[in-house]
CSV table of C-alpha atoms and ligand atoms in Angstrom, one decimal:
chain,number,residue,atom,x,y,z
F,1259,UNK,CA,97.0,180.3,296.8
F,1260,UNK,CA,99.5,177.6,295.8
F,1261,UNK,CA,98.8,174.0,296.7
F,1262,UNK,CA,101.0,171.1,297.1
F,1263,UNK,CA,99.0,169.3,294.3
F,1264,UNK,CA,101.2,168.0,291.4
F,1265,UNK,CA,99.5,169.2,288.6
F,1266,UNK,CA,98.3,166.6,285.4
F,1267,UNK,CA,97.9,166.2,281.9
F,1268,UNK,CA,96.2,162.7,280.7
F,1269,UNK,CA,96.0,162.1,277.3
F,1270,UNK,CA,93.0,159.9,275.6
F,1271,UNK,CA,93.7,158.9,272.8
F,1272,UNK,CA,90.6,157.4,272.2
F,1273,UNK,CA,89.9,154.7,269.0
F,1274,UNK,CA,93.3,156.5,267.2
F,1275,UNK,CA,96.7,155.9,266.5
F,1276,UNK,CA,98.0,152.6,264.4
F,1277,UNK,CA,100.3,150.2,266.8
F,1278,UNK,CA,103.9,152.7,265.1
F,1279,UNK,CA,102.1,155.7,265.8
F,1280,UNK,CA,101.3,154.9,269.2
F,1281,UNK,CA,105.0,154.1,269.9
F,1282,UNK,CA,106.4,156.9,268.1
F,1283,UNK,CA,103.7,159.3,270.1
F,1284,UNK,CA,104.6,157.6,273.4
F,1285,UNK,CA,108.9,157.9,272.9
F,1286,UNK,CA,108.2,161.4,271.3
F,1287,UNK,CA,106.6,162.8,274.4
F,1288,UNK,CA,108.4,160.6,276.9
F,1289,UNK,CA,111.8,162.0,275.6
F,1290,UNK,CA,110.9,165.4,275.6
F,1291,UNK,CA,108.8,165.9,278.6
F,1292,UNK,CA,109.9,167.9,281.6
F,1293,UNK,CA,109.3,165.8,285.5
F,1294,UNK,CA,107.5,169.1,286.8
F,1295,UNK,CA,103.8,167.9,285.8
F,1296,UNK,CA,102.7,164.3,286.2
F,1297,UNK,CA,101.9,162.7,282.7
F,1298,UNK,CA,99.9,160.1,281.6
F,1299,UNK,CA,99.1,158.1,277.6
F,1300,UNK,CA,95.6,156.6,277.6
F,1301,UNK,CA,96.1,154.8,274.0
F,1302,UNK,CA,93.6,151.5,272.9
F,1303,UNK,CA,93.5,148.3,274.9
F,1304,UNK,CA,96.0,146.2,272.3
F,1305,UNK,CA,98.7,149.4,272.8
F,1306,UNK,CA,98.9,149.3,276.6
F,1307,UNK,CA,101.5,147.1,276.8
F,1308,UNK,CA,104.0,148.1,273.6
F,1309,UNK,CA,103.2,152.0,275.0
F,1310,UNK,CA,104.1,150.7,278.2
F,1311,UNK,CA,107.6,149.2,277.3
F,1312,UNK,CA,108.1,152.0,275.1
F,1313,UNK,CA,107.8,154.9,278.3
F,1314,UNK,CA,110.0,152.5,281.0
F,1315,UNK,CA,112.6,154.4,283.0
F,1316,UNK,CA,110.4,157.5,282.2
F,1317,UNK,CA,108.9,160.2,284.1
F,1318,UNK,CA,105.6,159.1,281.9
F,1319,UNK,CA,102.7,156.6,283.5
F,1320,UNK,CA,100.2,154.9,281.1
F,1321,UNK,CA,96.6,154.2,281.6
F,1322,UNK,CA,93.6,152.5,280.2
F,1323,UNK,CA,90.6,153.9,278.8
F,1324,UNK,CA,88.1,151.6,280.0
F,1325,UNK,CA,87.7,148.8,282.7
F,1326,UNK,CA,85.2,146.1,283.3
F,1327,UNK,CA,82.3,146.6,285.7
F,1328,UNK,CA,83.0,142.8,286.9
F,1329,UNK,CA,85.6,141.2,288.4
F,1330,UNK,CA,86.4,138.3,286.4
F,1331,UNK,CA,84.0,135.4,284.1
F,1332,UNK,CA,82.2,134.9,281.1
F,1333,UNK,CA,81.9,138.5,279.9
F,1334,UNK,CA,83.1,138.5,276.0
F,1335,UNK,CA,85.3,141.2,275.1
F,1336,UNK,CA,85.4,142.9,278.4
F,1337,UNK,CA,88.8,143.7,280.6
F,1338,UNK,CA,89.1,143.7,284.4
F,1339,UNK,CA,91.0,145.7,286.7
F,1340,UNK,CA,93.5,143.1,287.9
F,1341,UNK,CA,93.9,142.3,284.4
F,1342,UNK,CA,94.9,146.3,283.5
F,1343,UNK,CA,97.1,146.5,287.3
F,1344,UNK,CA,99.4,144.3,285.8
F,1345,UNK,CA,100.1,146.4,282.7
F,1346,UNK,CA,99.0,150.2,283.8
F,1347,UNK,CA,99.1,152.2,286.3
F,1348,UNK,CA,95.8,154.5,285.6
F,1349,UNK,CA,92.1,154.0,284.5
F,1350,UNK,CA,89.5,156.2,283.1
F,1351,UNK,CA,86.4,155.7,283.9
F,1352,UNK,CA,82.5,157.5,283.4
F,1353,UNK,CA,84.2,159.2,280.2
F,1354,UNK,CA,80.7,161.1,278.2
F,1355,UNK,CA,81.8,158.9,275.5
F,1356,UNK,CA,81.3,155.5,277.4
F,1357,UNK,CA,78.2,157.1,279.5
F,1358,UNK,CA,76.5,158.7,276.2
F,1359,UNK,CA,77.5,155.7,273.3
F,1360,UNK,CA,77.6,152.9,275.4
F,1361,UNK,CA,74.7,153.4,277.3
F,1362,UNK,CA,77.3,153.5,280.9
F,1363,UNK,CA,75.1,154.5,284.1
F,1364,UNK,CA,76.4,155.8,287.1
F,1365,UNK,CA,75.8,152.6,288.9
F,1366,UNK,CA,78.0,151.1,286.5
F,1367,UNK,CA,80.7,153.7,286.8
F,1368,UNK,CA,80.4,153.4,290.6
F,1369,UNK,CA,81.2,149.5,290.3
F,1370,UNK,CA,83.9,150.5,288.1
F,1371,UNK,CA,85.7,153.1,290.0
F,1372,UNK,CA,85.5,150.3,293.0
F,1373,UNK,CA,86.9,147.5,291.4
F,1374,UNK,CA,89.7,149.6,289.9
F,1375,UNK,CA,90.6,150.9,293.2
F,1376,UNK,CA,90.5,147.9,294.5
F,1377,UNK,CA,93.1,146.7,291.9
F,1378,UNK,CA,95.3,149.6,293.4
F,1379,UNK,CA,94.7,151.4,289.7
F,1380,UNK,CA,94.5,155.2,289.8
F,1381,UNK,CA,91.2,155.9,289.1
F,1382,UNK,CA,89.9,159.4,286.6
F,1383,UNK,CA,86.4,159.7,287.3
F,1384,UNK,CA,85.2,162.1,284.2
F,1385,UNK,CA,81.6,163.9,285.1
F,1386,UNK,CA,80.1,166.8,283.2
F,1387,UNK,CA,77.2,168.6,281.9
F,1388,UNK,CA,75.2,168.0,278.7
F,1389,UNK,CA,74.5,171.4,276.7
F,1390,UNK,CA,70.9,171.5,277.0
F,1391,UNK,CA,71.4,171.2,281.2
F,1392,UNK,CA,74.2,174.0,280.7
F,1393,UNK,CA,71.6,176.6,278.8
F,1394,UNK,CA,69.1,176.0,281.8
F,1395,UNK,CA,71.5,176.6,284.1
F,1396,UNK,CA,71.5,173.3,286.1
F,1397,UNK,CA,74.8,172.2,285.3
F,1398,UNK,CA,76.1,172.9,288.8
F,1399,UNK,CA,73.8,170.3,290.6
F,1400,UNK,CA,74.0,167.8,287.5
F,1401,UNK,CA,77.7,167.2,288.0
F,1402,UNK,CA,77.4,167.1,291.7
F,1403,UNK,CA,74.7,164.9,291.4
F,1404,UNK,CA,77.0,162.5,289.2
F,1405,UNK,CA,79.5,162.9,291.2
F,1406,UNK,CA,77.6,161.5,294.5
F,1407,UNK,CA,76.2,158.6,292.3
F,1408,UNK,CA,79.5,158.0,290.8
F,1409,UNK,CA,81.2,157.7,293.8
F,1410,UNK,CA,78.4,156.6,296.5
F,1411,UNK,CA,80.0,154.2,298.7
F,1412,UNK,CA,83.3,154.6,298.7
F,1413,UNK,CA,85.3,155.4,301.5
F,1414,UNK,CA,87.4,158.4,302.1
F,1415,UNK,CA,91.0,156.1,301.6
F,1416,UNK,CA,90.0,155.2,298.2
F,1417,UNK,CA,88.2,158.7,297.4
F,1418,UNK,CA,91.6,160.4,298.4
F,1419,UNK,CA,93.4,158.8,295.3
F,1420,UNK,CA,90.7,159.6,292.8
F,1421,UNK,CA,91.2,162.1,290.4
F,1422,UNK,CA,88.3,163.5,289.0
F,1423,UNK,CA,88.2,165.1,285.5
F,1424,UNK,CA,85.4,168.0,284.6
F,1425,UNK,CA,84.3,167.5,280.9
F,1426,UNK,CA,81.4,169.4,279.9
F,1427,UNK,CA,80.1,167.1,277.0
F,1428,UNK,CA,79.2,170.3,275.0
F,1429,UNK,CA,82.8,170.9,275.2
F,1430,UNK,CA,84.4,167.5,274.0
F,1431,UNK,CA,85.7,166.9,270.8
F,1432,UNK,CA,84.0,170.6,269.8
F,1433,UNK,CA,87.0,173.1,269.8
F,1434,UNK,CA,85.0,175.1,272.3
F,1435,UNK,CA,86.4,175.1,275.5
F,1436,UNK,CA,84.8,176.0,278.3
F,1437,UNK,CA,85.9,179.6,279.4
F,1438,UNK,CA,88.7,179.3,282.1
F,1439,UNK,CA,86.1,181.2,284.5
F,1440,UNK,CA,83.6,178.4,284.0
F,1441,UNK,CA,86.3,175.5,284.9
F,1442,UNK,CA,87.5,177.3,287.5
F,1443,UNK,CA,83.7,177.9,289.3
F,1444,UNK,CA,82.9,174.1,288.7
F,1445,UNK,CA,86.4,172.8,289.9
F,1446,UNK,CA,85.3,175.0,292.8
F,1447,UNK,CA,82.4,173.5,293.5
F,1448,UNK,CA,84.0,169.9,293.3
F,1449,UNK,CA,86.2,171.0,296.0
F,1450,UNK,CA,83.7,172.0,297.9
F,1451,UNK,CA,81.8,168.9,297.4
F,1452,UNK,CA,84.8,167.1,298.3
F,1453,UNK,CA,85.6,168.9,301.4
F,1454,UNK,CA,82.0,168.0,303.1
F,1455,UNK,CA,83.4,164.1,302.0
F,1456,UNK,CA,85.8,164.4,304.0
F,1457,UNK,CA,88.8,165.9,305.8
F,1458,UNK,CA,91.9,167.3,303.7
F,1459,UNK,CA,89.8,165.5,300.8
F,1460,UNK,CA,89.8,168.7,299.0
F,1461,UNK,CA,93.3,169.2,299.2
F,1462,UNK,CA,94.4,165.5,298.1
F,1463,UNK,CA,92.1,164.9,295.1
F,1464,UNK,CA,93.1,166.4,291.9
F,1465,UNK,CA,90.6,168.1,289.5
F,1466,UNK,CA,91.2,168.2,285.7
F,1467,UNK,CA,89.4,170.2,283.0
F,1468,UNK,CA,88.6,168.3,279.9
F,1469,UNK,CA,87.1,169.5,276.8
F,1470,UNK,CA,88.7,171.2,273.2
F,1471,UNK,CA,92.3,172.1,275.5
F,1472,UNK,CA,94.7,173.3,273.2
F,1473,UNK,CA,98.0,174.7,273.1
F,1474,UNK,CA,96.1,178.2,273.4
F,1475,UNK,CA,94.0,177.9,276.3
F,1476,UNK,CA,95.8,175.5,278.3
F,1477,UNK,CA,97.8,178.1,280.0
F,1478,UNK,CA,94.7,180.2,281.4
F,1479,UNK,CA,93.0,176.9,282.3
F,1480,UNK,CA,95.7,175.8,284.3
F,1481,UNK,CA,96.2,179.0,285.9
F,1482,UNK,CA,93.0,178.3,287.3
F,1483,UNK,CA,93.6,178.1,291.7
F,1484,UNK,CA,91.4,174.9,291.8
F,1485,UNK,CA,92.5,172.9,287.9
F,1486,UNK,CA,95.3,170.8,288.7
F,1487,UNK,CA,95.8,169.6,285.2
F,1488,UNK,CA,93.7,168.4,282.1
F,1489,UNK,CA,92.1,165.5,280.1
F,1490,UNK,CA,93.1,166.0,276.5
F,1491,UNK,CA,91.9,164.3,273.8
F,1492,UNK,CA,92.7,165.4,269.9
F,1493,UNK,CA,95.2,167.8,271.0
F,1494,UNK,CA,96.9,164.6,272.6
F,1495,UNK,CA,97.6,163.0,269.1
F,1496,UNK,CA,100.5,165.5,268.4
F,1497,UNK,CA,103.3,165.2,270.2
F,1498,UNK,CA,104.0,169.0,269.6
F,1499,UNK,CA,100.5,170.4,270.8
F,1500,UNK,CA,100.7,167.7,273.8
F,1501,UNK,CA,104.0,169.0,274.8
F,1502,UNK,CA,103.2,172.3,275.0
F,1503,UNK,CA,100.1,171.6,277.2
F,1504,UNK,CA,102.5,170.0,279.0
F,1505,UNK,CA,104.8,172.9,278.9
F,1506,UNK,CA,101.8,175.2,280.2
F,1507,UNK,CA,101.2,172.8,283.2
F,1508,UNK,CA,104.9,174.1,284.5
F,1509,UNK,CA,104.2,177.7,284.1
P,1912,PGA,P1,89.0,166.8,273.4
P,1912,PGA,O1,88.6,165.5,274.2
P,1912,PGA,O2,90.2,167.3,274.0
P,1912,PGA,O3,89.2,166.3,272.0
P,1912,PGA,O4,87.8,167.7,273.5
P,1912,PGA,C1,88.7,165.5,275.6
P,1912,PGA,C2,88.2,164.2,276.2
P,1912,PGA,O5,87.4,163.5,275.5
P,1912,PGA,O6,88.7,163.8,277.2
């Protein structure tokens, strides 16, 4: 079945890159990239704006990794949605990093996911499995489960411009993907979820894979009916390996 769905390839770049790599990175891929597949550079807070200057008049959109759970105050170190609006286009929030490291509920990436919306930022929700909930075979109802937390509340306008990426946290950062069957079932069932949301939900939000994609399995990923693109981390710090994900998005 072919969908109307642009598909999309984010790249987190996480705590990398100096401020002449992240340029370099951002004019490399922004001069090379075809306009079929929507793309988007996730670098560090102090790169969003010199990333941003360095992608203007290109097909590429920038995002931030992280947003603030409040709106605006005494909150040391934080960054607010309004804040990012003016410089981004795109957030990520719920990543396994922030949820696992940084202690991030789903309450909080709720409140997150709000305010950015409400900020008119396009809003990656990432959800996904531990390991241990994987090998008992729960992983289905897990991510659901996060899923309804992360996005109790919110009403179908705002939920239509979500984009929500899959990351099994067994597969981050691990160089083992998750098979292209096993994105595909759980993209499924997000759809699925979606759909009982909702009207024509199902068919407006975009759902990534994220976990160990590479130039190798991004083609049988993406082939996947219900993957409309991927969250790629390590194998976004090359401009050669992001650009042929890229490349495999327009297959
Ligand atoms: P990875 O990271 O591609 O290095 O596994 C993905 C992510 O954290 O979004």
């Amino acid at each position: 079945m072919t969908t109307s769905r642009r598909k999309f390839i984010a790249g987190n770049w996480k705590m990398n890159t100096t401020l002449s790599e992240a340029i370099g990175l951002a004019t490399e891929i922004s001069r090379s990239v075809s306009r079929d597949a929507e793309i988007a550079l996730f670098p560090p807070f102090p790169w969003l704006m010199p990333v941003a200057q360095a992608v203007t008049d290109t097909e590429v959109k920038v995002g931030a990794q992280n947003v603030a759970k409040a709106e605006s105050g005494a909150f040391t170190g934080e960054v607010s949605a309004r804040m990012l609006a003016d410089v981004c286009q795109y957030v990520i929030v719920g990543h396994s990093e922030r949820r696992q490291l940084f202690n991030e509920t789903d309450a909080d990436v709720n409140c997150k996911a709000q305010l950015a919306a409400e900020a008119e930022l396009s809003v990656i929700l990432c959800i996904g499995e531990p390991l241990a909930v994987r090998q008992v075979g729960d992983h289905e109802s897990y991510v659901l489960s996060q899923l309804e937390a992360s996005l109790h509340g919110l009403p179908p306008s705002i939920l239509a411009q979500i984009t929500i990426a899959y990351e099994p946290v067994w597969a981050i950062g691990t160089g083992v993907a998750a098979t292209s069957e096993d994105a595909q079932e759980m993209a499924s069932s997000i759809r699925v979820w979606l759909s009982s949301r909702s009207r024509d939900l199902d068919q407006q939000c975009r759902i990534l894979y994220g976990g160990s994609v590479t130039p190798a399995n991004a083609t049988e990923i993406l082939r996947q009916q219900d993957v409309d693109g991927a969250l790629v981390g390590s194998a976004s710090l090359q401009s050669e390996s992001f650009l042929a994900i890229c490349a495999a998005a327009e297959c």
